[in-house]
PDB file of C-alpha atoms in Angstrom:
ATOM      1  CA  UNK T  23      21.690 -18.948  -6.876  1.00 84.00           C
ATOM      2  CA  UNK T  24      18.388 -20.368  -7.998  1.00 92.00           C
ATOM      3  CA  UNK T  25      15.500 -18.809 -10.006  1.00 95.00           C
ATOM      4  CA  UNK T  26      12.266 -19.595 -10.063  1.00 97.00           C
ATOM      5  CA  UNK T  27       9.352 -18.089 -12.353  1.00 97.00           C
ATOM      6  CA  UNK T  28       5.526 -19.004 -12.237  1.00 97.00           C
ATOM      7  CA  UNK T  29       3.283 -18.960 -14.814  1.00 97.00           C
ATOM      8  CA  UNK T  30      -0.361 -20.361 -14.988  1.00 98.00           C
ATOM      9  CA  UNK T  31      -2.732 -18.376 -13.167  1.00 98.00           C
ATOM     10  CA  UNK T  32      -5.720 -16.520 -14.066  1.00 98.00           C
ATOM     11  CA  UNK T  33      -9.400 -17.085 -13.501  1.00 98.00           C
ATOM     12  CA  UNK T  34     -11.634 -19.515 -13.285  1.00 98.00           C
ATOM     13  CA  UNK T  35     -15.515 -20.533 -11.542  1.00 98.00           C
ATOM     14  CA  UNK T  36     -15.802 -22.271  -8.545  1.00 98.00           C
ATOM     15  CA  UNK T  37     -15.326 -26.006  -9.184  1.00 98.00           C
ATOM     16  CA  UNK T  38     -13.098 -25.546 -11.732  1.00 98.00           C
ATOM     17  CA  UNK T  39      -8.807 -27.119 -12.325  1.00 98.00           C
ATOM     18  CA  UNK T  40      -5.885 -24.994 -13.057  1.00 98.00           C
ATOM     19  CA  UNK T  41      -2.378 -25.913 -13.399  1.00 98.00           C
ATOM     20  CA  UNK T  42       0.275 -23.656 -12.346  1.00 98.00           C
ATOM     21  CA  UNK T  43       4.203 -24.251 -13.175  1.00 98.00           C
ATOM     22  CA  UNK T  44       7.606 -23.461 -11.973  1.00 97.00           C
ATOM     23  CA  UNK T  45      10.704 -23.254 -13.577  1.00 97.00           C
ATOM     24  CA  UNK T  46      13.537 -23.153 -12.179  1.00 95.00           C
ATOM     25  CA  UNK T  47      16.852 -22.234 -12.898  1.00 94.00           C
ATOM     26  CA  UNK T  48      20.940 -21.854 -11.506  1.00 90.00           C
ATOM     27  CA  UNK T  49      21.950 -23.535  -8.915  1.00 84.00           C
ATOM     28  CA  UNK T  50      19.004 -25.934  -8.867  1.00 79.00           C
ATOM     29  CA  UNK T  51      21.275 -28.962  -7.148  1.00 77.00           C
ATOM     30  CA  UNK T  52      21.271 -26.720  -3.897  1.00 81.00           C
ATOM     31  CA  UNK T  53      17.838 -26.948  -3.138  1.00 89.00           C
ATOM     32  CA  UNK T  54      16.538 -30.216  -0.978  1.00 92.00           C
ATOM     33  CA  UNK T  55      12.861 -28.958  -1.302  1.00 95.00           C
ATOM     34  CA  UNK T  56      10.570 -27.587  -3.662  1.00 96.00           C
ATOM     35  CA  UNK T  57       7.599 -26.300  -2.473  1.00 97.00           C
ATOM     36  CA  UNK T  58       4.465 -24.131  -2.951  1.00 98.00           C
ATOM     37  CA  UNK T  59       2.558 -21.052  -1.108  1.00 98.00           C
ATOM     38  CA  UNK T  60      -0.020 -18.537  -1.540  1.00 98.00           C
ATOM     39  CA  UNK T  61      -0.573 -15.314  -0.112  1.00 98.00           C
ATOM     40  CA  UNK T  62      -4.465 -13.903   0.272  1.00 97.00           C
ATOM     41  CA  UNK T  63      -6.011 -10.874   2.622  1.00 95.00           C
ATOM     42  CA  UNK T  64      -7.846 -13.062   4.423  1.00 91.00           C
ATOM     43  CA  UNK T  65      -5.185 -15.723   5.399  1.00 94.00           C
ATOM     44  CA  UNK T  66      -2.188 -14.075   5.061  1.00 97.00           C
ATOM     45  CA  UNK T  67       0.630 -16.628   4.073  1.00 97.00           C
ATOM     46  CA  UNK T  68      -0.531 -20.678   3.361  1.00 98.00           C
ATOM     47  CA  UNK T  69       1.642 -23.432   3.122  1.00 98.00           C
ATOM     48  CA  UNK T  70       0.409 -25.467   0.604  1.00 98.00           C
ATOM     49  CA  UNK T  71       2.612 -28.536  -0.909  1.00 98.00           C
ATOM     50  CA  UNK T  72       6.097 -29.487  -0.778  1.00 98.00           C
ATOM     51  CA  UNK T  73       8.261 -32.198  -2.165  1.00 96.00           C
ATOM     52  CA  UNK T  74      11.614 -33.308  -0.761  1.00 94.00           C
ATOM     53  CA  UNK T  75      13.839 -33.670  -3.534  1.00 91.00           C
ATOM     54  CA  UNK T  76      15.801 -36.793  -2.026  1.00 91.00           C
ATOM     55  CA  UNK T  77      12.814 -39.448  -2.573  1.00 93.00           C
ATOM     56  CA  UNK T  78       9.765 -37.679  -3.818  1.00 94.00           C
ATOM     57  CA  UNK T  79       7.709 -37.188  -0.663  1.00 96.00           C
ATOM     58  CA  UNK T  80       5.239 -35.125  -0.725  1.00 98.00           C
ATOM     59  CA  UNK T  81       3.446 -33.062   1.722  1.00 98.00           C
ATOM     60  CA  UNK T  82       0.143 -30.640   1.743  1.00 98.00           C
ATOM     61  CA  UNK T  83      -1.684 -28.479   3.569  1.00 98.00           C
ATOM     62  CA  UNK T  84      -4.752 -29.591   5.575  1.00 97.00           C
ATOM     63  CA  UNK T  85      -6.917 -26.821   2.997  1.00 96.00           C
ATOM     64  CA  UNK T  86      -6.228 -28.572  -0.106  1.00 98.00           C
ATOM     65  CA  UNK T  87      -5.588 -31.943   0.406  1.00 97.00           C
ATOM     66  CA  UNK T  88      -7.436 -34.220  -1.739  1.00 97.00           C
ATOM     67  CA  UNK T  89      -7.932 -31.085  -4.012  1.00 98.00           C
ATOM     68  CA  UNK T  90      -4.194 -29.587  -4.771  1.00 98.00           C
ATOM     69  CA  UNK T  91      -1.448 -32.174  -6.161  1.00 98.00           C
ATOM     70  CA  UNK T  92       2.516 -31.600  -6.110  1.00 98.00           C
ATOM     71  CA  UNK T  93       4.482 -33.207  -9.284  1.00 97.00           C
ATOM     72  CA  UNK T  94       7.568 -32.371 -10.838  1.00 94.00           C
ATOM     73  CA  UNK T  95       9.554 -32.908 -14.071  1.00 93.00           C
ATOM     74  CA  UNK T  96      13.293 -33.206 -13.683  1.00 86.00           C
ATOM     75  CA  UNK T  97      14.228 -32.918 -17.260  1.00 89.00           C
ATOM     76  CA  UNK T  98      12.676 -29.386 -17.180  1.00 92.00           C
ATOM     77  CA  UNK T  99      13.170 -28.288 -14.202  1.00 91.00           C
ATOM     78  CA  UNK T 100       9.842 -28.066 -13.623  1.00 95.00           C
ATOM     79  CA  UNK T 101       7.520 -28.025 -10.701  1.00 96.00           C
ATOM     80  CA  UNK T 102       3.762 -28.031 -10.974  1.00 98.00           C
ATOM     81  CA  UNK T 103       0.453 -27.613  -9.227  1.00 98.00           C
ATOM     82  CA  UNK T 104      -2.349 -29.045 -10.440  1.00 98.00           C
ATOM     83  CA  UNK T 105      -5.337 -27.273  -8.484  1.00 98.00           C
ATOM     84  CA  UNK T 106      -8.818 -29.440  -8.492  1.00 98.00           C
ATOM     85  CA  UNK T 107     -12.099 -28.552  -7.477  1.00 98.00           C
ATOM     86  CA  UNK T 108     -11.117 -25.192  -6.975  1.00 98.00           C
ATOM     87  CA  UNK T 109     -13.220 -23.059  -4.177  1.00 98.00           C
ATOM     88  CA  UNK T 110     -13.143 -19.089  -3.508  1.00 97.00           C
ATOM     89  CA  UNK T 111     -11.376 -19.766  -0.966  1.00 97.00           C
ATOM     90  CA  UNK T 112      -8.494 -20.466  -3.010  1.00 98.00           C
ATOM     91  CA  UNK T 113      -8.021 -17.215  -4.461  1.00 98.00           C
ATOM     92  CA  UNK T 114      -4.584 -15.668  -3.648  1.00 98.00           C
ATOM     93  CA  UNK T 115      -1.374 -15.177  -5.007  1.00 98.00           C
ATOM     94  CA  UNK T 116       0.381 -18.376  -5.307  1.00 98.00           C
ATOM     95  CA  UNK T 117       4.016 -18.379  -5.363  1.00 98.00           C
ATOM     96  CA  UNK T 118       7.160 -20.979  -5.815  1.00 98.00           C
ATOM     97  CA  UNK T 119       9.445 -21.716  -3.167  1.00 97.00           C
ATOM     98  CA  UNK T 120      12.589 -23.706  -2.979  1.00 96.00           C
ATOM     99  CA  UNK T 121      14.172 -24.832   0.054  1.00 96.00           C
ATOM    100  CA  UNK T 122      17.903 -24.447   1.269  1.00 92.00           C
ATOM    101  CA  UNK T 123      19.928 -26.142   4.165  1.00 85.00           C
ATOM    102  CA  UNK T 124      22.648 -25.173   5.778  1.00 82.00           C
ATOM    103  CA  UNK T 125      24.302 -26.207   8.485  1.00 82.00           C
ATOM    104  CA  UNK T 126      21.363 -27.799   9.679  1.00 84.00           C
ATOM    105  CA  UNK T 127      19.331 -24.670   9.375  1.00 90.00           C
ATOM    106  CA  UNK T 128      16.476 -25.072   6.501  1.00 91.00           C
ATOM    107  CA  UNK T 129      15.130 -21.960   5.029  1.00 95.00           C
ATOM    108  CA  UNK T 130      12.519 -21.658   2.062  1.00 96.00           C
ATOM    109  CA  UNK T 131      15.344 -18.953   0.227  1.00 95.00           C
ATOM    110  CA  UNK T 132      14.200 -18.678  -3.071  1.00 96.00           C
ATOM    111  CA  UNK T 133      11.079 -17.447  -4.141  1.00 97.00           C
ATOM    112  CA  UNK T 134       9.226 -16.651  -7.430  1.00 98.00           C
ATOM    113  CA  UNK T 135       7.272 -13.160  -8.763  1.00 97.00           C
ATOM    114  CA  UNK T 136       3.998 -15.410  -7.957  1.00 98.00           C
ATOM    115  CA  UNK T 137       1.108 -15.807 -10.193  1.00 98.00           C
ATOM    116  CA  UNK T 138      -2.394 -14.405  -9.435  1.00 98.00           C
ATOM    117  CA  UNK T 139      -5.299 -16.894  -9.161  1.00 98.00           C
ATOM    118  CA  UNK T 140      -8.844 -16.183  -8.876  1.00 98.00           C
ATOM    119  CA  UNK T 141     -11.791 -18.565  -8.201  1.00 98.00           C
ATOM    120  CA  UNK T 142     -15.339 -17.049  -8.794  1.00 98.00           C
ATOM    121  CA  UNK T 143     -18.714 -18.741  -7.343  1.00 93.00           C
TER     122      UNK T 143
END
């Protein structure tokens, strides 16, 4: 019903910004959330940012707040992270996520492939 694809990561040094994207695709007006993750060895699965499609709020997780910022563009489709001051730490696989409700139940359905980011000290 919805796709999503990633693109943007790669490496970069400690300190450093990188912007990752999401496009998405289908049935796009069934989603009430877009959001983003990352997966990593060492912390298994993050939440990271969200944004509830109905008025724009935004929400992040306590490891990248300050650092990580949500934004979208409608016209595209488009959902991006812009990643600041970028720590080893943050080196995982990040992936986009958007969220379903049904029923009352809410569910982060659809997922991207993720995109691979590495931060080096």
């Amino acid at each position: 019903q919805v796709q999503l694809v990633e693109s943007g990561g790669g490496l970069v040094q400690a300190g450093g910004s990188l912007r990752l994207s999401c496009v998405a695709s289908g049935r796009t007006l069934s989603s009430d959330a877009m959001g983003w993750f990352r997966q990593s060895p060492a912390n298994g699965r993050e939440f990271i940012a969200s944004m509830l499609l109905s008025d724009g709020q935004t929400y992040y997780g306590d490891s990248v707040k300050g650092r990580f910022i949500l934004s979208t563009d409608n016209a595209k489709n488009t959902v991006y992270l812009q990643m600041n001051s970028l720590k080893p730490e943050d080196t995982a696989t990040y992936y986009c996520a958007a969220r379903s409700r049904m029923g009352g139940v809410v569910e982060w359905k659809y997922w991207g492939q993720g995109t691979q980011v590495t931060v080096s000290q």
